[in-house]
Each structure stands twice: as structure tokens, then as C-alpha cells.
Amino acid sequence: MKITVVGTGYVGLVSGACLAEVGNDVLCLDLDAEKIRILKEGGIPIHEPGLDQVVARNIAAGRLHFTTDVEEAVRHGTIQFIAVGTPPDEDGSADLKYVLAAARNIGRTMTDYKVVIDKSTVPVGTADKVRAAIASELQKRGVEVPYSVVSNPEFLKEGAAVDDFMRPDRIVVGAEDEQAINLMRALYAPFQRNHEKLVIMDVRSAELTKYAANAMLATRISFMNELALLAEKMGADIEQVRQGIGSDPRIGWHFLYAGCGYGGSCFPKDVKALIKTAADAGQSLKVLQAVEDANDAQKQVLVEKIVARFGADLQGKHFAIWGLAFKPNTDDMREAPSRVIIDELFKRGATVTAYDPVAMDETRRIFGNEPRLKYADRPMAALEEADALVIVTEWKEFRSPDFAAIKTVLKSPVIVDGRNMYTTDLPRAAGLEYYGIGRK
Ligand SMILES: NC(=O)c1ccc[n+]([C@@H]2O[C@H](COP(=O)([O-])OP(=O)(O)OC[C@H]3O[C@@H](n4cnc5c(N)ncnc54)[C@H](O)[C@@H]3O)[C@@H](O)[C@H]2O)c1
């Protein structure tokens, strides 16, 4: 199949590369010339495990190409994926300007049948807007060209994106015409050889499904975070509570970890956007509003623990931070709790040395020439001259540190762990003060 992917970010690049991997002829478009230059020269502009090999293999096989040329991109694919960003607007709603610009570009240039697929996370009703944007461009040209608009939200997780795309749990397709549904079946057949994964539904339900999934996951996190705060007050341990409830199959093990708040490019903006969609429809989503409020508060919890230990005035104090990315295996810093924590430490007069296996370049780009923020090339090097170690992202390489060495290097023997990485006895046996989230 000839496929165009509009937007070559985390979702677009992974989708394009994986669709090429099963034999399709894929052209990825981006307006960011620098991104396309890197890709054309064989580089990868993001960190995503395994993606470099898939991209390299398919470029070499002649199935994966990159361009900044809109006309070439529209001409190429019968299937046109829209995978551009949908960042939050000032009022919290999803900003559709990139999606609608992509749709207009298609309408302005297309000369034969296209299936236009919304893969970006977009509010209910967006497919209608995409359809209207294309129709209006065709009308301006005075031509009639057939097309279908399909909703196909993406559920991949950064850090495991290639595997998620190649072996999806489900493939949600919102479509109402037979021709488009048949094309979607053919497109996804290689990804469901083991059993049927396509869930076909109406377009609006597909659009809402994506928000429902992320809202549910965010709810579980905020629920556990609030319960962790209560556990601390009650002298209970949230890790033991987690073990006690996760074993119930009605609850399950996933997304039950208390921590220092969720971040990333999806949960915060999607929760906000769903609240706004509901408000516009005259309904308040009280549970979800509480989920968001609890998360905002949770991003402050590590700093509150530091203040409780070292006092409100942190002038002259220096902290080591392990982990900057919003979660492990990615360099994505969008809405990362580390950003809030670093800013709060600065506000109170402290300085920071940070270590992250892959997100330090992205952090440098965000914080610029900030003299209060230094970087270490190894986890232990970050600890030198630090008053405490603050753990923000649960990278595997932090799982089994040398606690005795940490105690020796730190100025005060303090670990503030925002991800509950350790059983409390190990650091304490090494003479460290260990503060987790909701721990005894
Ligand atoms: N990142 C994730 O884990 C994830 C998972 C599922 C769904 N999503 C959703 O997918 C969408 C894309 O997310 P992302 O993280 O890949 O974003 P991203 O910011 O990494 O990539 C978006 C890309 O689109 C490009 N772009 C913008 N307008 C364009 C246009 N008119 N033509 C061509 N390119 C254009 C940008 O330059 C950018 O490179 C969002 O709606 C997001 O919510 C993201």
C-alpha cells in the first residue's frame, strides 16, 4: 500500500517505520526541516528503543522515505495518516490547528481517492471538522474528489512504541463507510495474524475511546497517589497495599504505583481536554477534575519532603537528581515532574546536579544556560557535594545502587525517592534516611 504519514514525531515516525516494516511504501512528511534532514541522513531525532533499526532497515529496503514537500506527500499515499501534535490550547482544549492545517493541505492538493486517518488524539467531533476542511478546499478548487475520514487513535507507549505498534492489544477504527473499513482491514491485517484485534465502531466513539483510556490510567495513578498520602498519615505502607489490591483480577497490577505525579505528552493534556470537552457539552467530570488536581499537588510532594527535612530556605543547598524524563526509556520531557521539582528547588535557593541516561540534551534545550543546573555523566558523579539524592524517574540502572557508596558521597545521608524504587530496609541498613511516597 502507498501510505503517507503527516507529522514525523513519536507517533508518526513509529507508525511510518512499522508500516514500512510489513512491506508498505511509506512517505513521512514533516514541516520541521531539521527533523527531516536528520532522518534523511540516517539519524533518529528522538530516543525510542529499537526504532533506529526499523528505520534503517526500511530506508535501506527503499520502503521508507521522508519529505518536507506537502504536494509530494499528498500525491504519494492513498492512505493519509494525520499524526501531528494536538497540544493544549490556553483553555485546556486540544488545539486542532495542526490537524486542520494538515487536512487543508490534503484538500488543496488531492486528485484521487484518499482515506484520511486521524491518528492524533483529537476530541469528539474532529473527524467532522477534518471532513469539512477538506470539502472546503475542494470547493475552492471547484473539483469533486472522493475521500473518507477515519478515526484510528494510537495507543502506543513511548519507551515501548515499536513493540506496541507491531503487537497492539487492540486497533480501534472509527469509520462509517465500507470502502474505508475494507482498506483499514487490509492495512492492519499484518498486525493481527494471531487473532482479530480490530475494533470497528462509529467515528465519535473511537475519538472518545482514546480519551477514556488515558483518563482511566491517569485516574488509577492519582487514586494511588492520594492513598499514599493517607498511608503516610496512618502509618501504613502503600507498597504493601498495592500488593494487596493488585492481586484482585478486577483491579489488576498495572498503573497502581504511587509516585511524584504523571507527566508526558499525553495524560496531562488529554485529561484537560476531556474535562473541557465535557464542560462545553454542559457536563462536569468531577472525578477527572479531582484526578488532575491531585496530580498537580503530587508534583510538589518531593519538594515538600525536602522542605520537611532541610527547612523552607534551601539557600546554599545542593541536590542530586536521578532521572529527568517523564518516564524511563524515553527522552520526552513534556510535562515531566522533574521540571516542576527543579523549578521549585531553584525558587527556594537550591542548586541541582542531574543525571539521566538519555534526556539530558532535551533538558539542556529546555533550561538553556541555567547556571543553577549542572549535569553529571554518571549517576554517582551527580552525588558529589549534594545534600540529598532525589529520584524522579525509575530508570532500570537505578534499581540496585551501592547504598554504602551513596552514604559516603552525600553530604547528608538522605534519599528522597519519588518512585518507590527500593524496599525500605536496604537503604536504611546502609545508614541512609530513606523517604519514599506513602512508605512506612
Ligand atoms: N507520544 C505518544 O506517546 C502518543 C501516544 C498516543 C497518541 N499520541 C498523540 O499523537 C499525536 C502526535 O503526538 P507526538 O508525540 O507524536 O507529537 P510530536 O510533537 O512528537 O510530533 C508531531 C509532529 O508533527 C509535525 N507537524 C505539525 N504540523 C504539521 C503539518 N501540518 N504537516 C506536517 N507535519 C506537521 C511537527 O513538526 C512534529 O514533528 C498527538 O495528538 C498525541 O496526543 C501521542
Short mmCIF file of C-alpha atoms and ligand atoms in Angstrom, two decimals:
data_model
loop_
_atom_site.label_atom_id
_atom_site.label_comp_id
_atom_site.label_asym_id
_atom_site.label_seq_id
_atom_site.Cartn_x
_atom_site.Cartn_y
_atom_site.Cartn_z
CA MET A 1 0.00 0.00 0.00
CA LYS A 2 1.09 3.57 -0.57
CA ILE A 3 0.92 5.40 2.73
CA THR A 4 1.66 8.97 3.73
CA VAL A 5 2.20 9.89 7.36
CA VAL A 6 1.78 13.58 8.12
CA GLY A 7 3.80 14.54 11.21
CA THR A 8 7.01 12.62 11.91
CA GLY A 9 7.13 12.81 15.72
CA TYR A 10 6.91 9.99 18.27
CA VAL A 11 3.69 8.61 16.81
CA GLY A 12 4.22 9.43 13.13
CA LEU A 13 7.76 8.10 12.88
CA VAL A 14 6.98 4.87 14.74
CA SER A 15 3.79 4.31 12.71
CA GLY A 16 5.53 5.07 9.42
CA ALA A 17 8.52 2.84 10.17
CA CYS A 18 6.35 -0.08 11.38
CA LEU A 19 4.00 0.19 8.38
CA ALA A 20 7.06 0.07 6.10
CA GLU A 21 8.38 -2.92 8.07
CA VAL A 22 5.43 -5.06 6.90
CA GLY A 23 6.03 -4.16 3.25
CA ASN A 24 4.21 -0.88 2.62
CA ASP A 25 5.63 2.04 0.66
CA VAL A 26 5.66 4.87 3.24
CA LEU A 27 6.42 8.56 2.90
CA CYS A 28 6.70 10.58 6.13
CA LEU A 29 6.08 14.32 5.92
CA ASP A 30 7.12 16.93 8.45
CA LEU A 31 7.26 20.69 8.25
CA ASP A 32 10.25 20.66 10.60
CA ALA A 33 13.08 20.67 8.04
CA GLU A 34 15.69 19.87 10.70
CA LYS A 35 13.87 16.67 11.69
CA ILE A 36 13.64 15.54 8.08
CA ARG A 37 17.31 16.39 7.48
CA ILE A 38 18.36 14.20 10.44
CA LEU A 39 16.19 11.31 9.18
CA LYS A 40 17.43 11.60 5.61
CA GLU A 41 21.00 11.45 6.90
CA GLY A 42 20.22 8.21 8.74
CA GLY A 43 19.75 9.70 12.23
CA ILE A 44 16.77 9.50 14.60
CA PRO A 45 15.55 12.75 16.18
CA ILE A 46 14.02 11.03 19.25
CA HIS A 47 15.03 8.30 21.68
CA GLU A 48 12.81 5.26 21.22
CA PRO A 49 14.26 1.78 21.84
CA GLY A 50 14.59 -0.33 18.67
CA LEU A 51 13.30 2.39 16.36
CA ASP A 52 16.69 3.12 14.80
CA GLN A 53 16.99 -0.44 13.44
CA VAL A 54 13.46 -0.47 11.97
CA VAL A 55 14.02 2.92 10.34
CA ALA A 56 17.45 1.97 8.95
CA ARG A 57 16.21 -1.39 7.63
CA ASN A 58 13.29 0.15 5.79
CA ILE A 59 15.22 3.08 4.37
CA ALA A 60 17.74 0.56 3.02
CA ALA A 61 14.90 -1.52 1.54
CA GLY A 62 13.52 1.57 -0.21
CA ARG A 63 10.18 1.39 1.61
CA LEU A 64 10.57 4.41 3.91
CA HIS A 65 11.11 7.97 2.70
CA PHE A 66 11.00 11.44 4.24
CA THR A 67 9.99 14.78 2.84
CA THR A 68 9.03 18.35 3.67
CA ASP A 69 7.16 18.69 0.37
CA VAL A 70 3.41 18.77 1.03
CA GLU A 71 2.40 18.18 -2.60
CA GLU A 72 4.65 15.15 -2.92
CA ALA A 73 3.22 13.77 0.34
CA VAL A 74 -0.40 14.22 -0.71
CA ARG A 75 0.27 12.68 -4.12
CA HIS A 76 2.01 9.63 -2.61
CA GLY A 77 -0.46 7.85 -0.35
CA THR A 78 -3.99 6.61 -0.91
CA ILE A 79 -3.85 6.37 2.86
CA GLN A 80 -3.03 9.67 4.56
CA PHE A 81 -2.36 9.41 8.30
CA ILE A 82 -2.55 12.63 10.28
CA ALA A 83 -0.18 12.21 13.25
CA VAL A 84 0.62 15.83 14.10
CA GLY A 85 0.65 17.28 17.61
CA THR A 86 -2.53 18.35 19.44
CA PRO A 87 -1.10 20.47 22.26
CA PRO A 88 -3.36 22.06 24.87
CA ASP A 89 -4.83 25.43 23.97
CA GLU A 90 -4.94 28.14 26.66
CA ASP A 91 -8.35 26.95 27.89
CA GLY A 92 -7.23 23.30 28.12
CA SER A 93 -8.97 22.15 24.93
CA ALA A 94 -6.93 20.31 22.29
CA ASP A 95 -5.52 22.78 19.80
CA LEU A 96 -6.53 21.45 16.38
CA LYS A 97 -4.63 23.95 14.27
CA TYR A 98 -2.00 21.42 13.12
CA VAL A 99 -4.60 18.73 12.39
CA LEU A 100 -6.79 21.10 10.38
CA ALA A 101 -3.78 22.56 8.54
CA ALA A 102 -2.80 19.02 7.54
CA ALA A 103 -6.38 18.34 6.39
CA ARG A 104 -6.47 21.55 4.34
CA ASN A 105 -3.17 20.64 2.70
CA ILE A 106 -4.70 17.34 1.61
CA GLY A 107 -7.85 19.04 0.25
CA ARG A 108 -5.78 21.64 -1.57
CA THR A 109 -3.74 19.08 -3.49
CA MET A 110 -5.53 15.71 -3.80
CA THR A 111 -6.59 14.48 -7.21
CA ASP A 112 -7.74 10.92 -6.45
CA TYR A 113 -9.48 8.93 -3.68
CA LYS A 114 -7.89 9.28 -0.23
CA VAL A 115 -8.59 7.75 3.15
CA VAL A 116 -7.66 10.42 5.68
CA ILE A 117 -6.97 8.86 9.06
CA ASP A 118 -6.91 10.88 12.30
CA LYS A 119 -4.21 9.17 14.35
CA SER A 120 -3.56 12.22 16.52
CA THR A 121 -5.53 12.28 19.77
CA VAL A 122 -8.44 14.53 18.93
CA PRO A 123 -11.71 15.47 20.65
CA VAL A 124 -15.06 14.04 19.63
CA GLY A 125 -16.27 15.80 16.51
CA THR A 126 -12.83 16.37 14.97
CA ALA A 127 -13.40 13.95 12.09
CA ASP A 128 -16.34 16.16 11.06
CA LYS A 129 -14.04 19.20 11.14
CA VAL A 130 -11.39 17.38 9.09
CA ARG A 131 -14.05 16.35 6.57
CA ALA A 132 -15.31 19.95 6.36
CA ALA A 133 -11.77 21.38 5.98
CA ILE A 134 -11.07 19.07 3.03
CA ALA A 135 -14.51 19.76 1.49
CA SER A 136 -13.96 23.49 1.70
CA GLU A 137 -10.58 23.26 -0.09
CA LEU A 138 -12.07 21.06 -2.81
CA GLN A 139 -14.91 23.54 -3.21
CA LYS A 140 -12.44 26.41 -3.60
CA ARG A 141 -10.77 24.44 -6.38
CA GLY A 142 -14.17 23.69 -7.92
CA VAL A 143 -13.44 19.96 -8.06
CA GLU A 144 -15.06 16.85 -6.65
CA VAL A 145 -12.68 14.17 -5.43
CA PRO A 146 -13.92 11.26 -3.27
CA TYR A 147 -12.43 10.72 0.20
CA SER A 148 -13.20 9.09 3.54
CA VAL A 149 -12.27 10.29 7.02
CA VAL A 150 -11.45 7.64 9.63
CA SER A 151 -10.58 7.86 13.32
CA ASN A 152 -7.78 5.50 14.33
CA PRO A 153 -6.42 6.62 17.72
CA GLU A 154 -2.97 5.41 18.70
CA PHE A 155 -2.34 3.57 21.97
CA LEU A 156 1.43 3.05 21.76
CA LYS A 157 3.53 3.83 24.83
CA GLU A 158 6.73 5.83 24.50
CA GLY A 159 9.62 3.61 25.51
CA ALA A 160 7.90 0.51 24.08
CA ALA A 161 6.40 2.13 20.99
CA VAL A 162 7.79 -0.17 18.29
CA ASP A 163 6.62 -3.29 20.11
CA ASP A 164 3.23 -1.74 20.87
CA PHE A 165 2.72 -0.85 17.21
CA MET A 166 3.88 -4.23 15.91
CA ARG A 167 1.87 -6.18 18.54
CA PRO A 168 -1.08 -3.99 19.52
CA ASP A 169 -3.64 -5.00 22.20
CA ARG A 170 -6.37 -3.61 20.00
CA ILE A 171 -6.73 -1.47 16.90
CA VAL A 172 -9.62 0.95 17.26
CA VAL A 173 -11.12 2.10 13.97
CA GLY A 174 -13.95 4.58 13.77
CA ALA A 175 -15.36 4.52 10.27
CA GLU A 176 -18.73 4.64 8.65
CA ASP A 177 -18.16 3.70 5.00
CA GLU A 178 -17.44 0.24 3.63
CA GLN A 179 -14.60 1.24 1.30
CA ALA A 180 -12.63 2.83 4.16
CA ILE A 181 -13.33 -0.07 6.53
CA ASN A 182 -12.07 -2.58 3.94
CA LEU A 183 -8.90 -0.58 3.41
CA MET A 184 -8.31 -0.38 7.17
CA ARG A 185 -8.78 -4.15 7.46
CA ALA A 186 -6.21 -4.72 4.73
CA LEU A 187 -3.81 -2.15 6.23
CA TYR A 188 -3.85 -3.77 9.68
CA ALA A 189 -4.05 -7.43 8.61
CA PRO A 190 -0.27 -7.92 9.10
CA PHE A 191 -0.55 -6.76 12.73
CA GLN A 192 -3.23 -9.23 13.78
CA ARG A 193 -2.23 -12.55 12.34
CA ASN A 194 -2.68 -14.26 15.70
CA HIS A 195 -6.22 -13.09 16.43
CA GLU A 196 -8.62 -10.31 15.45
CA LYS A 197 -7.69 -7.04 17.11
CA LEU A 198 -9.66 -4.61 15.02
CA VAL A 199 -12.47 -2.99 16.98
CA ILE A 200 -14.64 -1.19 14.46
CA MET A 201 -17.03 1.42 15.75
CA ASP A 202 -18.56 4.74 14.82
CA VAL A 203 -16.20 7.68 14.49
CA ARG A 204 -17.29 9.60 17.60
CA SER A 205 -16.98 6.54 19.83
CA ALA A 206 -13.46 5.92 18.51
CA GLU A 207 -12.50 9.52 19.27
CA LEU A 208 -13.87 9.23 22.80
CA THR A 209 -12.22 5.81 23.36
CA LYS A 210 -8.73 7.29 23.28
CA TYR A 211 -9.55 9.89 25.93
CA ALA A 212 -11.38 7.30 28.03
CA ALA A 213 -8.28 5.06 28.04
CA ASN A 214 -5.88 7.79 29.13
CA ALA A 215 -8.34 9.23 31.64
CA MET A 216 -8.76 5.80 33.25
CA LEU A 217 -5.00 5.28 33.55
CA ALA A 218 -4.48 8.77 34.98
CA THR A 219 -7.29 8.09 37.47
CA ARG A 220 -5.57 4.97 38.78
CA ILE A 221 -2.34 6.91 39.30
CA SER A 222 -3.97 9.82 41.13
CA PHE A 223 -6.04 7.42 43.22
CA MET A 224 -2.91 5.63 44.40
CA ASN A 225 -1.08 8.90 44.99
CA GLU A 226 -3.84 10.20 47.25
CA LEU A 227 -4.00 6.90 49.07
CA ALA A 228 -0.21 7.03 49.54
CA LEU A 229 -0.52 10.37 51.33
CA LEU A 230 -3.15 8.83 53.58
CA ALA A 231 -0.97 5.77 54.19
CA GLU A 232 1.81 8.05 55.46
CA LYS A 233 -0.59 9.67 57.92
CA MET A 234 -1.99 6.32 59.07
CA GLY A 235 1.35 4.55 59.49
CA ALA A 236 0.59 2.16 56.59
CA ASP A 237 2.78 1.36 53.58
CA ILE A 238 1.31 1.96 50.11
CA GLU A 239 3.58 -0.69 48.55
CA GLN A 240 2.02 -3.34 50.76
CA VAL A 241 -1.44 -2.01 49.98
CA ARG A 242 -0.61 -2.15 46.25
CA GLN A 243 0.38 -5.81 46.56
CA GLY A 244 -2.80 -6.46 48.46
CA ILE A 245 -5.14 -5.00 45.85
CA GLY A 246 -3.28 -5.71 42.58
CA SER A 247 -3.79 -9.44 43.04
CA ASP A 248 -7.54 -8.95 42.63
CA PRO A 249 -8.15 -9.62 38.90
CA ARG A 250 -10.91 -7.00 38.89
CA ILE A 251 -8.22 -4.45 39.82
CA GLY A 252 -5.03 -5.86 38.25
CA TRP A 253 -1.41 -4.84 38.68
CA HIS A 254 -0.97 -2.10 36.12
CA PHE A 255 -0.77 1.61 36.90
CA LEU A 256 -1.02 1.19 40.67
CA TYR A 257 2.33 2.75 41.55
CA ALA A 258 2.35 5.77 43.81
CA GLY A 259 4.90 8.34 42.68
CA CYS A 260 5.65 12.01 42.15
CA GLY A 261 2.89 12.57 39.59
CA TYR A 262 2.19 11.64 35.99
CA GLY A 263 3.61 13.70 33.14
CA GLY A 264 4.35 13.21 29.48
CA SER A 265 2.84 14.43 26.28
CA CYS A 266 -0.48 12.61 26.73
CA PHE A 267 -2.05 12.19 30.18
CA PRO A 268 -1.92 15.83 31.35
CA LYS A 269 -3.19 17.29 28.09
CA ASP A 270 -5.74 14.56 27.41
CA VAL A 271 -7.23 14.78 30.91
CA LYS A 272 -7.51 18.56 30.49
CA ALA A 273 -9.03 18.25 27.03
CA LEU A 274 -11.65 15.72 28.14
CA ILE A 275 -12.66 17.94 31.07
CA LYS A 276 -13.01 20.84 28.63
CA THR A 277 -14.98 18.78 26.07
CA ALA A 278 -17.38 17.74 28.82
CA ALA A 279 -17.73 21.31 30.13
CA ASP A 280 -18.54 22.52 26.61
CA ALA A 281 -21.23 19.85 26.47
CA GLY A 282 -22.67 21.08 29.79
CA GLN A 283 -21.32 18.26 31.91
CA SER A 284 -18.75 18.40 34.65
CA LEU A 285 -16.40 15.42 35.00
CA LYS A 286 -15.91 15.65 38.76
CA VAL A 287 -13.77 12.53 39.09
CA LEU A 288 -11.41 13.63 36.35
CA GLN A 289 -11.10 17.16 37.72
CA ALA A 290 -10.02 15.62 41.02
CA VAL A 291 -7.53 13.42 39.15
CA GLU A 292 -5.92 16.50 37.64
CA ASP A 293 -5.90 18.47 40.92
CA ALA A 294 -4.38 15.51 42.79
CA ASN A 295 -1.68 15.20 40.14
CA ASP A 296 -0.76 18.89 40.27
CA ALA A 297 -0.40 18.57 44.04
CA GLN A 298 1.59 15.35 43.72
CA LYS A 299 4.29 17.03 41.63
CA GLN A 300 5.05 19.13 44.75
CA VAL A 301 5.31 16.19 47.13
CA LEU A 302 9.05 15.56 46.76
CA VAL A 303 9.86 19.21 47.39
CA GLU A 304 7.57 19.16 50.45
CA LYS A 305 9.54 16.19 51.77
CA ILE A 306 12.83 18.02 51.12
CA VAL A 307 11.49 21.11 52.92
CA ALA A 308 10.32 18.97 55.85
CA ARG A 309 13.86 17.57 56.14
CA PHE A 310 16.03 20.62 55.30
CA GLY A 311 13.75 23.60 56.03
CA ALA A 312 11.91 26.00 53.72
CA ASP A 313 15.01 28.05 52.95
CA LEU A 314 17.22 25.90 50.73
CA GLN A 315 19.77 28.64 50.03
CA GLY A 316 23.19 27.02 49.69
CA LYS A 317 21.75 23.51 49.48
CA HIS A 318 22.60 21.31 46.54
CA PHE A 319 20.61 18.30 45.32
CA ALA A 320 21.37 15.37 43.06
CA ILE A 321 18.53 14.32 40.78
CA TRP A 322 18.39 10.89 39.19
CA GLY A 323 16.04 10.82 36.24
CA LEU A 324 14.66 13.74 34.23
CA ALA A 325 12.44 12.14 31.54
CA PHE A 326 8.75 11.81 32.44
CA LYS A 327 9.24 8.03 32.47
CA PRO A 328 12.04 5.57 31.69
CA ASN A 329 13.14 4.65 28.14
CA THR A 330 12.30 7.99 26.61
CA ASP A 331 13.90 11.40 26.28
CA ASP A 332 10.47 13.06 26.36
CA MET A 333 10.43 15.92 28.88
CA ARG A 334 6.94 17.22 28.15
CA GLU A 335 5.15 17.88 31.47
CA ALA A 336 7.83 15.87 33.29
CA PRO A 337 7.60 16.13 37.11
CA SER A 338 11.37 16.81 37.15
CA ARG A 339 10.73 20.23 35.59
CA VAL A 340 8.40 21.27 38.43
CA ILE A 341 10.74 19.86 41.06
CA ILE A 342 13.82 21.63 39.66
CA ASP A 343 11.93 24.95 39.39
CA GLU A 344 10.66 24.61 43.00
CA LEU A 345 14.18 23.87 44.27
CA PHE A 346 15.52 26.93 42.42
CA LYS A 347 12.75 29.10 43.91
CA ARG A 348 13.91 28.10 47.39
CA GLY A 349 17.54 28.91 46.61
CA ALA A 350 18.91 25.42 45.90
CA THR A 351 21.11 24.21 43.05
CA VAL A 352 20.95 20.87 41.25
CA THR A 353 23.15 18.33 39.51
CA ALA A 354 21.12 15.94 37.38
CA TYR A 355 21.76 12.64 35.66
CA ASP A 356 19.52 10.94 33.10
CA PRO A 357 20.65 8.25 30.65
CA VAL A 358 19.02 9.90 27.61
CA ALA A 359 17.08 13.08 28.49
CA MET A 360 19.92 15.47 29.41
CA ASP A 361 20.18 17.04 25.92
CA GLU A 362 16.45 17.70 25.90
CA THR A 363 16.70 19.15 29.45
CA ARG A 364 19.55 21.43 28.35
CA ARG A 365 17.36 22.64 25.48
CA ILE A 366 14.53 23.43 27.93
CA PHE A 367 16.54 25.03 30.74
CA GLY A 368 19.04 26.70 28.40
CA ASN A 369 22.09 28.23 30.01
CA GLU A 370 20.81 27.82 33.57
CA PRO A 371 23.81 28.17 35.89
CA ARG A 372 21.98 26.52 38.83
CA LEU A 373 21.57 23.27 36.88
CA LYS A 374 24.59 21.05 36.21
CA TYR A 375 24.74 17.62 34.61
CA ALA A 376 26.68 14.51 35.55
CA ASP A 377 27.81 11.81 33.15
CA ARG A 378 27.27 9.00 35.70
CA PRO A 379 24.69 8.54 38.48
CA MET A 380 27.29 8.51 41.25
CA ALA A 381 29.02 11.62 39.88
CA ALA A 382 25.77 13.57 40.40
CA LEU A 383 26.02 12.91 44.14
CA GLU A 384 29.24 14.81 44.75
CA GLU A 385 28.68 17.82 47.03
CA ALA A 386 24.94 17.03 47.17
CA ASP A 387 22.91 17.31 50.37
CA ALA A 388 20.50 14.60 49.23
CA LEU A 389 19.66 12.31 46.34
CA VAL A 390 16.25 12.86 44.77
CA ILE A 391 14.95 10.10 42.48
CA VAL A 392 12.41 11.27 39.91
CA THR A 393 12.42 8.68 37.08
CA GLU A 394 12.60 4.92 37.67
CA TRP A 395 15.31 4.00 35.16
CA LYS A 396 16.44 0.37 35.45
CA GLU A 397 20.02 1.42 36.15
CA PHE A 398 18.90 3.00 39.46
CA ARG A 399 17.32 -0.22 40.74
CA SER A 400 20.27 -1.64 42.59
CA PRO A 401 22.68 1.09 43.64
CA ASP A 402 25.56 0.78 46.10
CA PHE A 403 23.85 2.28 49.14
CA ALA A 404 27.06 2.29 51.20
CA ALA A 405 28.80 4.33 48.49
CA ILE A 406 25.84 6.72 48.31
CA LYS A 407 26.09 7.25 52.06
CA THR A 408 29.80 8.02 51.77
CA VAL A 409 29.46 10.51 48.91
CA LEU A 410 26.37 12.50 50.03
CA LYS A 411 26.85 15.40 52.46
CA SER A 412 23.75 14.28 54.39
CA PRO A 413 22.65 10.65 54.19
CA VAL A 414 19.28 11.34 52.59
CA ILE A 415 17.42 9.72 49.68
CA VAL A 416 14.05 11.15 48.63
CA ASP A 417 12.61 8.58 46.26
CA GLY A 418 9.71 9.73 44.09
CA ARG A 419 9.28 6.28 42.52
CA ASN A 420 9.49 3.89 45.49
CA MET A 421 12.40 2.07 43.84
CA TYR A 422 13.63 0.23 46.93
CA THR A 423 12.45 -1.84 49.83
CA THR A 424 12.85 0.49 52.79
CA ASP A 425 15.22 -1.81 54.70
CA LEU A 426 18.15 -1.75 52.23
CA PRO A 427 18.96 1.98 52.22
CA ARG A 428 18.19 2.18 55.93
CA ALA A 429 20.54 -0.71 56.68
CA ALA A 430 23.28 1.32 54.97
CA GLY A 431 22.61 4.19 57.38
CA LEU A 432 20.61 6.30 54.92
CA GLU A 433 17.46 8.24 55.71
CA TYR A 434 15.05 6.98 53.08
CA TYR A 435 11.87 8.89 52.23
CA GLY A 436 9.55 7.28 49.68
CA ILE A 437 5.96 8.02 48.71
CA GLY A 438 3.44 6.55 51.14
CA ARG A 439 6.06 4.36 52.84
CA LYS A 440 6.29 3.47 56.46
N1 LIG B 1 3.65 10.48 22.15
C1 LIG B 1 2.84 9.49 22.49
O1 LIG B 1 3.19 8.62 23.29
C2 LIG B 1 1.46 9.40 21.92
C3 LIG B 1 0.73 8.22 22.05
C4 LIG B 1 -0.55 8.15 21.50
C5 LIG B 1 -1.09 9.26 20.87
N2 LIG B 1 -0.38 10.41 20.76
C6 LIG B 1 -0.97 11.54 20.05
O2 LIG B 1 -0.41 11.59 18.74
C7 LIG B 1 -0.26 12.93 18.31
C8 LIG B 1 1.19 13.21 17.96
O3 LIG B 1 1.96 13.09 19.13
P1 LIG B 1 3.56 13.05 19.11
O4 LIG B 1 4.00 12.79 20.48
O5 LIG B 1 3.98 12.16 18.00
O6 LIG B 1 3.86 14.57 18.69
P2 LIG B 1 5.25 15.21 18.23
O7 LIG B 1 5.22 16.61 18.70
O8 LIG B 1 6.39 14.32 18.61
O9 LIG B 1 5.17 15.18 16.63
C9 LIG B 1 4.28 15.94 15.86
C10 LIG B 1 4.98 16.34 14.56
O10 LIG B 1 4.04 16.92 13.65
C11 LIG B 1 4.72 17.91 12.89
N3 LIG B 1 3.71 18.76 12.23
C12 LIG B 1 2.89 19.69 12.77
N4 LIG B 1 2.07 20.20 11.83
C13 LIG B 1 2.35 19.58 10.67
C14 LIG B 1 1.82 19.65 9.36
N5 LIG B 1 0.80 20.44 9.05
N6 LIG B 1 2.37 18.86 8.41
C15 LIG B 1 3.40 18.02 8.69
N7 LIG B 1 3.92 17.89 9.94
C16 LIG B 1 3.42 18.67 10.91
C17 LIG B 1 5.60 18.58 13.92
O11 LIG B 1 6.65 19.29 13.29
C18 LIG B 1 6.09 17.38 14.74
O12 LIG B 1 7.30 16.85 14.24
C19 LIG B 1 -0.82 13.80 19.45
O13 LIG B 1 -2.16 14.07 19.19
C20 LIG B 1 -0.68 12.89 20.65
O14 LIG B 1 -1.61 13.19 21.64
C21 LIG B 1 0.89 10.50 21.27
#
